[in-house]
Amino acid sequence: MASRISIARPQSNYQSYDPHGLSNSRPSSGYRAADPDDPREKLKAFSKNVEDHAEIYTQPLKPHLPTIGRFLIVVTFLEDALRIITQWGDQIWYLQTHRSFPWGISHIFLIINVITMLVGSGAVITKKYTEFAVGGLLSVVVIQGFGYGLIFDLNFFLRNLSVIGGLFMVFSDSMVSRKTPFAGLPTISENDRKKYFLLAGRVLLIFLFLGFILQGQWTFMRLVVSLFGIGACGMVAVGFKAKWSAVFLVLVLSIFNVFANNWWSVHSAHPQRDFLKYDFFQTLSIVGGLILLVNMGPGGFSVDEKKKTF
């Protein structure tokens, strides 16, 4: 473009001649530089500075995030399998007395659950046959809900939706390219499937926090945490600053888990101990799913990803 301007005709005012067109004083009609004193620009600069520092200081931990996330996601299944084994008689009595399971069927039900949870959890941690492992663990979530009669319990339902979200994150993290046997038929690409699973995982993960908001007594601190938590959940769901919103939820849920589900401080004979223990390890599973989200990012169907194209 400079070559077109440099062949200008001589003008009467020769001293203003500019062969490169650098002294053009016409007002610009294009993009104007952002005002550095604008509060929004200051907030963006501060946010960028925080992200850069966090990126630097978390580098040593990054290679271990997938393993940590996977282990935490399945830790609730490992704890559940151990609880069934150590409380075998109580489990059989409950299923036969309160759920009307015939003798033998109750035993088969528990054996299938234990084997599936142990094998599936091991496969998830070692990244072996992850697709089948996730399917098996999903089936455990469903059949336990019906088997123990908790499927219509709101708190149980919301928590298990979050656990399912964590399993979706595991599945999307492990997706590999596979050839379809039906050549020529329209199919969804592996990359698109991963986007859908990431979207579903993000949305389902936040239901645990919604359950936290619905239960318990309200205090000023609980209100403040809930408001910030709802904002972070919404950002995770739409994929806006999803990584840092997930980090915030990891911190909040971890602190809440230690203080609210401190099962180790309850006497071993107290019936509340098992409920607190169950809630504690389920919350760890959702934290694991959020850690995988921090590691992988929100995926293609997110505001963060769309912003890169503009």
Coordinates of C-alpha atoms in Angstrom, one line a residue:
M1 CA 0.0 0.0 0.0
A2 CA 2.9 2.4 0.6
S3 CA 4.0 2.1 -3.0
R4 CA 0.7 3.6 -4.1
I5 CA 1.1 6.6 -1.8
S6 CA 4.7 7.2 -2.7
I7 CA 3.9 8.1 -6.4
A8 CA 2.0 11.2 -5.4
R9 CA 2.0 14.3 -7.7
P10 CA 4.0 17.3 -6.6
Q11 CA 1.8 19.7 -4.6
S12 CA 2.2 23.4 -4.2
N13 CA 3.3 23.0 -0.6
Y14 CA 6.3 20.8 -1.4
Q15 CA 7.7 20.8 2.2
S16 CA 4.7 18.7 3.4
Y17 CA 5.5 16.0 0.9
D18 CA 5.6 12.6 2.7
P19 CA 6.6 9.7 0.4
H20 CA 5.4 7.1 3.0
G21 CA 2.2 8.7 4.0
L22 CA 3.2 8.9 7.6
S23 CA 2.1 12.5 8.2
N24 CA -1.5 11.9 7.2
S25 CA -3.4 14.1 9.6
R26 CA -6.9 12.9 8.7
P27 CA -8.9 11.6 11.6
S28 CA -9.0 7.8 11.9
S29 CA -12.3 6.1 11.6
G30 CA -11.1 2.7 12.7
Y31 CA -10.4 1.1 16.1
R32 CA -9.5 3.5 19.0
A33 CA -7.0 2.4 21.6
A34 CA -8.5 1.4 25.0
D35 CA -8.5 4.0 27.7
P36 CA -6.0 2.8 30.3
D37 CA -7.9 4.7 33.0
D38 CA -11.2 2.8 32.3
P39 CA -12.0 0.6 35.3
R40 CA -12.9 -2.3 33.0
E41 CA -9.5 -2.1 31.4
K42 CA -7.8 -2.0 34.8
L43 CA -9.8 -5.1 35.8
K44 CA -8.8 -6.9 32.6
A45 CA -5.1 -6.0 33.2
F46 CA -5.3 -7.2 36.8
S47 CA -7.0 -10.4 35.8
K48 CA -4.4 -11.0 33.1
N49 CA -1.6 -10.4 35.6
V50 CA -3.1 -12.9 38.1
E51 CA -3.5 -15.5 35.3
D52 CA 0.1 -15.1 34.2
H53 CA 1.5 -15.5 37.7
A54 CA -0.8 -18.4 38.4
E55 CA 0.4 -20.0 35.2
I56 CA 4.0 -19.6 36.2
Y57 CA 3.7 -20.9 39.8
T58 CA 1.5 -23.9 38.9
Q59 CA 3.8 -25.3 36.2
P60 CA 5.4 -27.9 38.4
L61 CA 2.0 -29.3 39.4
K62 CA 0.5 -29.4 35.9
P63 CA 2.0 -32.8 34.8
H64 CA 0.4 -34.4 37.8
L65 CA -3.1 -32.9 37.5
P66 CA -4.6 -35.6 35.3
T67 CA -3.5 -38.4 37.7
I68 CA -4.7 -36.5 40.7
G69 CA -8.1 -35.7 39.1
R70 CA -8.7 -39.3 38.0
F71 CA -7.8 -40.7 41.4
L72 CA -10.1 -38.2 43.2
I73 CA -13.0 -38.9 40.8
V74 CA -13.0 -42.7 41.6
V75 CA -12.1 -42.4 45.3
T76 CA -15.8 -42.4 46.2
F77 CA -16.2 -45.8 44.4
L78 CA -13.1 -47.2 46.2
E79 CA -14.5 -46.1 49.6
D80 CA -17.9 -47.5 48.8
A81 CA -16.5 -50.9 47.8
L82 CA -14.4 -51.0 51.0
R83 CA -17.4 -50.0 53.1
I84 CA -19.5 -52.8 51.6
I85 CA -16.8 -55.4 52.2
T86 CA -16.2 -54.3 55.9
Q87 CA -20.0 -53.9 56.6
W88 CA -21.1 -56.9 54.6
G89 CA -23.6 -58.2 57.2
D90 CA -25.2 -54.8 57.7
Q91 CA -25.5 -54.3 54.0
I92 CA -27.2 -57.7 53.5
W93 CA -29.6 -57.0 56.4
Y94 CA -30.6 -53.6 55.0
L95 CA -31.2 -54.8 51.5
Q96 CA -33.3 -57.8 52.7
T97 CA -35.2 -56.0 55.5
H98 CA -35.8 -52.5 54.1
R99 CA -35.5 -53.1 50.4
S100 CA -37.1 -56.6 50.3
F101 CA -34.3 -58.2 48.4
P102 CA -34.6 -62.0 48.3
W103 CA -31.8 -64.0 49.9
G104 CA -29.1 -64.6 47.3
I105 CA -30.1 -61.6 45.1
S106 CA -28.8 -59.2 47.8
H107 CA -25.5 -61.1 47.8
I108 CA -25.2 -61.0 44.0
F109 CA -26.2 -57.3 44.0
L110 CA -23.4 -56.4 46.4
I111 CA -20.8 -58.6 44.7
I112 CA -21.4 -57.1 41.3
N113 CA -21.2 -53.6 42.8
V114 CA -17.9 -54.3 44.6
I115 CA -16.2 -55.9 41.5
T116 CA -17.4 -53.2 39.1
M117 CA -16.2 -50.4 41.4
L118 CA -12.8 -51.9 42.1
V119 CA -12.1 -52.9 38.5
G120 CA -13.6 -49.8 37.0
S121 CA -11.7 -47.5 39.4
G122 CA -8.4 -49.3 38.7
A123 CA -8.9 -48.9 35.0
V124 CA -9.7 -45.2 35.3
I125 CA -6.6 -44.5 37.3
T126 CA -4.3 -46.5 35.0
K127 CA -6.1 -45.2 31.8
K128 CA -6.8 -48.8 30.6
Y129 CA -10.2 -49.5 28.8
T130 CA -11.5 -46.2 30.1
E131 CA -14.6 -46.2 28.0
F132 CA -15.8 -49.5 29.5
A133 CA -14.7 -48.5 33.0
V134 CA -16.7 -45.2 32.9
G135 CA -19.7 -47.2 31.6
G136 CA -19.4 -49.7 34.5
L137 CA -19.1 -46.9 37.1
L138 CA -22.1 -45.1 35.6
S139 CA -24.2 -48.2 35.9
V140 CA -23.1 -48.5 39.5
V141 CA -24.4 -45.0 40.2
V142 CA -27.8 -45.8 38.6
I143 CA -28.4 -49.3 40.1
Q144 CA -27.3 -48.1 43.6
G145 CA -29.8 -45.3 43.4
F146 CA -32.6 -47.7 42.7
G147 CA -31.3 -50.5 44.9
Y148 CA -31.0 -48.4 48.0
G149 CA -34.1 -46.4 47.3
L150 CA -32.3 -43.0 47.0
I151 CA -33.1 -42.1 43.4
F152 CA -35.8 -39.6 44.5
D153 CA -33.6 -38.1 47.3
L154 CA -32.8 -34.5 46.0
N155 CA -29.4 -34.3 47.7
F156 CA -28.4 -37.8 46.5
F157 CA -29.6 -37.0 43.0
L158 CA -27.7 -33.7 42.7
R159 CA -24.5 -35.2 44.1
N160 CA -24.6 -38.1 41.7
L161 CA -25.2 -35.8 38.7
S162 CA -21.9 -34.2 39.7
V163 CA -20.2 -37.6 40.0
I164 CA -21.5 -38.4 36.5
G165 CA -20.1 -35.1 35.3
G166 CA -16.7 -36.1 36.6
L167 CA -16.9 -39.4 34.8
F168 CA -17.7 -37.6 31.6
M169 CA -14.6 -35.5 32.1
V170 CA -12.6 -38.7 32.5
F171 CA -14.1 -40.1 29.3
S172 CA -13.4 -37.0 27.3
D173 CA -9.8 -36.9 28.6
S174 CA -9.3 -40.4 27.3
M175 CA -10.9 -40.2 23.9
V176 CA -8.8 -41.5 21.0
S177 CA -9.5 -41.6 17.3
R178 CA -11.4 -44.7 16.2
K179 CA -12.3 -45.7 12.7
T180 CA -16.0 -46.2 12.1
P181 CA -17.0 -49.6 10.5
F182 CA -19.8 -47.9 8.6
A183 CA -17.8 -46.0 5.9
G184 CA -19.7 -43.4 3.9
L185 CA -22.3 -42.8 6.6
P186 CA -22.4 -39.4 8.3
T187 CA -20.8 -39.6 11.7
I188 CA -19.8 -37.2 14.5
S189 CA -16.1 -36.7 14.5
E190 CA -14.1 -37.7 17.6
N191 CA -13.2 -34.0 18.3
D192 CA -16.9 -33.1 18.2
R193 CA -17.8 -35.9 20.6
K194 CA -15.1 -34.8 23.0
K195 CA -16.6 -31.3 22.9
Y196 CA -20.1 -32.6 23.7
F197 CA -18.8 -34.7 26.6
L198 CA -16.8 -31.8 28.0
L199 CA -19.9 -29.6 27.8
A200 CA -22.0 -32.2 29.6
G201 CA -19.3 -32.7 32.2
R202 CA -19.0 -29.0 32.9
V203 CA -22.7 -28.5 33.3
L204 CA -23.2 -31.6 35.5
L205 CA -20.2 -30.8 37.8
I206 CA -21.8 -27.7 39.2
F207 CA -24.9 -29.6 40.6
L208 CA -23.0 -30.5 43.8
F209 CA -22.6 -26.8 44.7
L210 CA -26.3 -26.3 44.0
G211 CA -27.0 -29.1 46.5
F212 CA -24.7 -27.3 49.0
I213 CA -26.8 -24.1 48.6
L214 CA -30.1 -25.9 49.1
Q215 CA -29.2 -27.7 52.4
G216 CA -28.2 -26.4 55.8
Q217 CA -28.8 -23.2 57.8
W218 CA -28.2 -19.8 56.3
T219 CA -25.6 -17.5 57.7
F220 CA -24.0 -14.3 56.3
M221 CA -20.8 -16.2 55.4
R222 CA -22.8 -18.9 53.7
L223 CA -24.7 -16.3 51.7
V224 CA -21.5 -14.6 50.5
V225 CA -19.9 -18.0 49.6
S226 CA -23.1 -19.1 47.8
L227 CA -23.3 -15.9 45.8
F228 CA -19.7 -16.2 44.6
G229 CA -20.2 -19.9 44.1
I230 CA -23.3 -19.4 41.9
G231 CA -21.3 -16.9 39.8
A232 CA -18.4 -19.4 39.5
C233 CA -20.8 -22.2 38.6
G234 CA -22.4 -20.1 35.9
M235 CA -18.9 -19.3 34.5
V236 CA -18.0 -23.0 34.5
A237 CA -21.2 -23.9 32.7
V238 CA -20.9 -21.4 29.9
G239 CA -17.1 -21.8 29.7
F240 CA -16.1 -18.3 30.6
K241 CA -12.8 -18.1 32.5
A242 CA -13.7 -21.7 33.2
K243 CA -10.3 -22.7 34.5
W244 CA -10.1 -20.1 37.2
S245 CA -13.7 -20.5 38.1
A246 CA -13.0 -24.2 38.5
V247 CA -10.0 -23.4 40.7
F248 CA -12.2 -21.2 42.9
L249 CA -14.8 -24.0 43.3
V250 CA -12.0 -26.5 44.1
L251 CA -10.8 -24.3 46.9
V252 CA -14.3 -23.6 48.3
L253 CA -15.4 -27.2 48.1
S254 CA -12.2 -28.5 49.7
I255 CA -12.5 -26.1 52.6
F256 CA -16.2 -26.9 53.0
N257 CA -15.5 -30.6 52.8
V258 CA -13.0 -30.5 55.6
F259 CA -15.2 -28.5 58.0
A260 CA -18.7 -29.8 57.1
N261 CA -18.0 -33.5 56.4
N262 CA -15.3 -34.1 59.1
W263 CA -16.4 -37.8 59.7
W264 CA -13.1 -38.5 61.5
S265 CA -14.3 -36.4 64.4
V266 CA -17.4 -38.5 64.9
H267 CA -17.4 -41.7 67.0
S268 CA -17.2 -44.9 65.0
A269 CA -20.5 -46.2 66.5
H270 CA -22.4 -43.0 65.6
P271 CA -24.8 -43.5 62.6
Q272 CA -23.9 -40.1 61.2
R273 CA -20.3 -41.1 60.6
D274 CA -21.1 -43.1 57.5
F275 CA -23.2 -40.4 56.0
L276 CA -20.5 -37.8 56.6
K277 CA -17.9 -40.2 55.2
Y278 CA -20.0 -40.8 52.1
D279 CA -20.5 -37.0 51.5
F280 CA -16.8 -36.4 52.1
F281 CA -15.6 -38.8 49.4
Q282 CA -18.3 -37.8 46.9
T283 CA -17.2 -34.2 47.3
L284 CA -13.6 -35.3 46.6
S285 CA -14.8 -36.9 43.4
I286 CA -16.4 -33.7 42.2
V287 CA -13.2 -31.8 43.1
G288 CA -11.3 -34.4 40.9
G289 CA -13.6 -33.5 38.0
L290 CA -13.0 -29.8 38.4
I291 CA -9.2 -30.5 38.5
L292 CA -9.5 -32.3 35.1
L293 CA -11.4 -29.3 33.9
V294 CA -8.5 -27.0 35.0
N295 CA -6.1 -29.3 33.1
M296 CA -8.1 -29.8 29.9
G297 CA -9.9 -26.5 29.6
P298 CA -13.6 -26.0 28.8
G299 CA -13.5 -27.4 25.3
G300 CA -14.9 -26.1 22.0
F301 CA -18.4 -25.3 23.2
S302 CA -17.4 -22.5 25.5
V303 CA -17.1 -18.7 25.6
D304 CA -13.3 -19.0 26.2
E305 CA -12.9 -21.0 23.0
K306 CA -15.2 -18.8 20.9
K307 CA -13.3 -15.7 22.0
K308 CA -10.1 -17.1 20.3
T309 CA -11.8 -16.8 16.9
F310 CA -12.6 -13.1 17.2

